[in-house]
CSV table of C-alpha atoms in Angstrom, one decimal:
chain,number,residue,atom,x,y,z
A,1,MET,CA,0.0,0.0,0.0
A,2,SER,CA,1.4,3.4,-1.0
A,3,LYS,CA,0.1,6.7,0.2
A,4,HIS,CA,0.4,9.7,-2.2
A,5,ILE,CA,0.3,13.2,-0.7
A,6,LEU,CA,-0.9,15.6,-3.3
A,7,TYR,CA,-0.3,19.3,-2.3
A,8,LEU,CA,-2.5,21.6,-4.3
A,9,ALA,CA,-0.8,25.0,-4.6
A,10,ALA,CA,-2.4,26.4,-7.7
A,11,GLY,CA,-5.2,28.9,-6.6
A,12,SER,CA,-4.7,32.6,-7.0
A,13,GLY,CA,-7.0,33.8,-4.2
A,14,ARG,CA,-9.1,36.4,-5.9
A,15,ARG,CA,-10.7,37.5,-2.6
A,16,PHE,CA,-7.2,38.0,-1.1
A,17,GLY,CA,-6.4,40.8,-3.5
A,18,SER,CA,-3.1,39.3,-4.7
A,19,ASN,CA,-1.6,35.9,-5.0
A,20,LYS,CA,-2.2,34.6,-1.5
A,21,LEU,CA,0.1,31.6,-1.8
A,22,LEU,CA,3.1,33.8,-2.5
A,23,TYR,CA,2.1,36.4,0.1
A,24,ASN,CA,4.9,36.9,2.7
A,25,TRP,CA,3.6,36.2,6.1
A,26,LYS,CA,5.8,36.0,9.2
A,27,GLY,CA,8.9,35.8,7.1
A,28,LYS,CA,7.9,33.2,4.4
A,29,SER,CA,5.4,32.7,1.6
A,30,LEU,CA,2.1,31.3,2.8
A,31,TYR,CA,2.4,28.1,0.8
A,32,ARG,CA,5.7,27.3,2.5
A,33,TYR,CA,4.0,26.5,5.9
A,34,GLY,CA,2.3,23.5,4.5
A,35,LEU,CA,5.0,22.5,2.1
A,36,ASP,CA,7.8,22.6,4.7
A,37,MET,CA,5.7,20.6,7.1
A,38,LEU,CA,4.9,17.9,4.5
A,39,ALA,CA,8.4,17.7,3.2
A,40,ASP,CA,9.6,17.2,6.7
A,41,LEU,CA,6.9,14.6,7.3
A,42,ILE,CA,7.8,12.4,4.3
A,43,GLN,CA,11.4,12.3,5.5
A,44,ARG,CA,10.2,10.5,8.6
A,45,ARG,CA,7.9,8.1,6.9
A,46,GLU,CA,8.6,5.4,4.3
A,47,ASP,CA,5.0,4.8,3.3
A,48,CYS,CA,4.3,8.0,1.3
A,49,THR,CA,5.3,10.3,-1.5
A,50,LEU,CA,4.8,14.0,-2.0
A,51,THR,CA,3.6,15.6,-5.2
A,52,VAL,CA,3.1,19.4,-5.5
A,53,VAL,CA,0.8,20.7,-8.1
A,54,SER,CA,1.1,24.4,-9.0
A,55,SER,CA,0.9,26.8,-11.9
A,56,TYR,CA,3.6,29.0,-10.2
A,57,LEU,CA,7.2,28.4,-11.1
A,58,GLU,CA,8.5,29.7,-7.7
A,59,ILE,CA,6.4,27.0,-5.9
A,60,ARG,CA,7.4,24.2,-8.2
A,61,GLU,CA,11.1,25.1,-7.9
A,62,MET,CA,10.9,25.2,-4.1
A,63,ALA,CA,9.0,21.9,-4.0
A,64,ALA,CA,11.7,20.3,-6.2
A,65,ALA,CA,14.4,21.6,-4.0
A,66,LEU,CA,12.7,19.9,-1.0
A,67,GLY,CA,12.5,16.6,-2.8
A,68,ALA,CA,8.9,16.6,-4.0
A,69,ARG,CA,7.7,15.6,-7.4
A,70,VAL,CA,6.3,18.7,-9.1
A,71,VAL,CA,3.5,19.1,-11.6
A,72,ASP,CA,2.7,22.1,-13.7
A,73,SER,CA,-1.0,22.8,-13.8
A,74,PRO,CA,-1.6,25.6,-16.2
A,75,GLU,CA,-5.4,25.0,-16.4
A,76,SER,CA,-5.9,25.4,-12.6
A,77,ASP,CA,-7.5,28.8,-13.2
A,78,LYS,CA,-10.5,26.9,-14.7
A,79,GLY,CA,-11.3,25.4,-11.4
A,80,LEU,CA,-10.2,23.0,-8.6
A,81,SER,CA,-11.2,19.9,-10.6
A,82,PHE,CA,-8.5,20.7,-13.2
A,83,THR,CA,-5.9,20.8,-10.4
A,84,ILE,CA,-7.1,17.5,-9.0
A,85,GLU,CA,-7.0,15.9,-12.4
A,86,SER,CA,-3.4,17.1,-13.0
A,87,ALA,CA,-2.4,15.7,-9.6
A,88,ILE,CA,-3.8,12.3,-10.2
A,89,GLN,CA,-2.5,12.0,-13.8
A,90,ALA,CA,1.0,12.8,-12.5
A,91,LEU,CA,1.2,9.7,-10.5
A,92,ASP,CA,3.3,6.9,-12.0
A,93,GLY,CA,0.5,4.5,-11.4
A,94,PHE,CA,-1.3,3.2,-8.4
A,95,ALA,CA,-2.7,-0.1,-7.0
A,96,PRO,CA,-6.3,-0.4,-5.8
A,97,GLU,CA,-5.1,-0.6,-2.2
A,98,ASP,CA,-3.3,2.8,-2.5
A,99,PHE,CA,-4.5,6.0,-1.0
A,100,LEU,CA,-4.4,9.7,-2.1
A,101,LEU,CA,-4.2,12.5,0.5
A,102,PHE,CA,-5.2,15.9,-0.8
A,103,ALA,CA,-3.9,18.9,1.1
A,104,VAL,CA,-4.3,22.6,0.1
A,105,ALA,CA,-1.6,25.3,0.3
A,106,ASP,CA,-3.7,27.9,2.1
A,107,GLN,CA,-3.9,26.2,5.5
A,108,PRO,CA,-0.9,27.5,7.4
A,109,TRP,CA,-2.0,26.2,10.7
A,110,LEU,CA,-2.3,22.5,9.7
A,111,GLY,CA,-0.2,20.3,11.8
A,112,ALA,CA,1.9,17.3,11.0
A,113,GLY,CA,0.0,15.3,13.7
A,114,THR,CA,-3.3,15.6,11.8
A,115,VAL,CA,-1.7,14.6,8.5
A,116,SER,CA,0.0,11.6,10.1
A,117,ARG,CA,-3.3,10.5,11.7
A,118,LEU,CA,-5.0,10.7,8.3
A,119,LEU,CA,-2.2,8.7,6.7
A,120,ASP,CA,-2.4,6.1,9.5
A,121,ALA,CA,-6.1,5.7,8.9
A,122,ALA,CA,-5.5,4.2,5.5
A,123,ARG,CA,-6.5,0.5,5.6
A,124,PRO,CA,-8.4,-2.1,3.6
A,125,GLY,CA,-12.2,-1.3,3.5
A,126,LEU,CA,-11.8,2.4,4.2
A,127,LEU,CA,-13.0,4.5,1.3
A,128,ALA,CA,-12.1,8.0,2.7
A,129,ALA,CA,-11.1,10.0,5.7
A,130,THR,CA,-11.3,13.7,6.4
A,131,ALA,CA,-10.0,16.1,9.0
A,132,ALA,CA,-12.7,17.3,11.4
A,133,TRP,CA,-13.4,19.3,14.5
A,134,GLY,CA,-16.5,17.8,16.0
A,135,ASP,CA,-19.1,17.8,13.2
A,136,ARG,CA,-17.2,20.3,11.1
A,137,VAL,CA,-15.1,18.7,8.3
A,138,GLY,CA,-12.4,20.1,6.1
A,139,ASN,CA,-9.1,19.5,4.4
A,140,PRO,CA,-6.9,17.4,4.2
A,141,THR,CA,-8.9,14.5,2.8
A,142,LEU,CA,-7.8,10.9,2.2
A,143,PHE,CA,-9.3,8.9,-0.6
A,144,SER,CA,-8.9,5.2,-1.6
A,145,ALA,CA,-7.6,4.7,-5.1
A,146,GLU,CA,-10.9,3.0,-5.7
A,147,LEU,CA,-12.4,6.5,-5.8
A,148,ILE,CA,-10.1,7.9,-8.5
A,149,PRO,CA,-12.6,7.5,-11.3
A,150,ARG,CA,-15.1,9.6,-9.3
A,151,LEU,CA,-12.5,12.2,-8.6
A,152,LEU,CA,-11.6,12.4,-12.3
A,153,ASP,CA,-15.3,13.0,-13.1
A,154,LEU,CA,-15.4,16.2,-11.1
A,155,THR,CA,-15.9,19.4,-13.2
A,156,GLY,CA,-15.3,23.1,-12.8
A,157,ASP,CA,-14.5,24.3,-9.3
A,158,ARG,CA,-15.9,21.3,-7.6
A,159,GLY,CA,-13.5,19.6,-5.2
A,160,GLY,CA,-13.7,16.1,-3.6
A,161,ARG,CA,-16.4,17.0,-1.0
A,162,ALA,CA,-19.2,15.4,-3.0
A,163,VAL,CA,-17.2,12.2,-3.5
A,164,LEU,CA,-16.4,12.2,0.2
A,165,GLU,CA,-20.1,12.6,1.3
A,166,ALA,CA,-21.1,9.7,-1.0
A,167,CYS,CA,-18.9,7.4,1.1
A,168,GLY,CA,-21.2,7.4,4.1
A,169,GLU,CA,-20.1,5.1,6.9
A,170,ARG,CA,-16.9,4.2,5.0
A,171,CYS,CA,-15.6,7.7,5.6
A,172,GLN,CA,-13.7,8.3,8.8
A,173,ARG,CA,-13.4,11.6,10.6
A,174,ILE,CA,-10.0,12.3,12.0
A,175,GLN,CA,-10.1,15.0,14.7
A,176,VAL,CA,-7.7,17.9,14.5
A,177,ASP,CA,-5.9,19.2,17.6
A,178,THR,CA,-7.4,22.7,17.2
A,179,PRO,CA,-10.2,24.1,15.0
A,180,ARG,CA,-7.7,26.6,13.5
A,181,GLU,CA,-6.1,23.7,11.6
A,182,LEU,CA,-9.1,23.6,9.4
A,183,GLU,CA,-9.0,27.3,8.5
A,184,ASP,CA,-8.0,28.2,5.0
A,185,VAL,CA,-6.9,31.7,4.2
A,186,ASP,CA,-9.2,33.7,1.9
A,187,THR,CA,-8.4,37.2,3.0
A,188,ARG,CA,-5.5,39.0,4.8
A,189,GLN,CA,-7.9,39.7,7.6
A,190,ALA,CA,-8.3,35.9,8.1
A,191,LEU,CA,-4.6,35.7,8.8
A,192,GLU,CA,-4.8,38.3,11.5
A,193,GLU,CA,-8.1,36.9,13.0
A,194,ASN,CA,-6.7,33.4,13.4
A,195,GLY,CA,-3.6,34.5,15.3
A,196,SER,CA,-0.1,35.5,14.5
A,197,GLU,CA,1.5,32.1,15.1
A,198,ALA,CA,1.7,29.5,12.3
């Protein structure tokens, strides 16, 4: 069983007012918080790979320097489904027992413990898992390779949430340590409201 972490770093963040992923916050670009955490995590695990999908050269170059596979996704501006498709198609192949973990680059408070618990949840019979705080769910999400055809059927700006919801009891909720881990950054104000520490 292989576990493929797919880090989606392609959105521009229209509501942010500029490219939020490249926005310098507390000394480094916003996307680096998640990328650095994941790059460190895969150095400590032998069961997973890291692929970074981005339409931005700076992000792809940094990801490559950190040892990740990189994928250019020039059609990401058409919607999230195009980024997901680029990520899946970049894999060298997968077995039915493999899992894909999707993480997004605008969650600077996401912790390695949460990602590790999601990866550890992968087992035969599980279709999906999602990060959660009580009944509130969010990213990252883990999908069995069995669901790849459904993920590839997504269109426009639809993400994997509909696929996740269709899994019913075969989707496990993995609790995060703090609700802030689920927060994604849509505005500069959101960075300030959620605290100064990443």
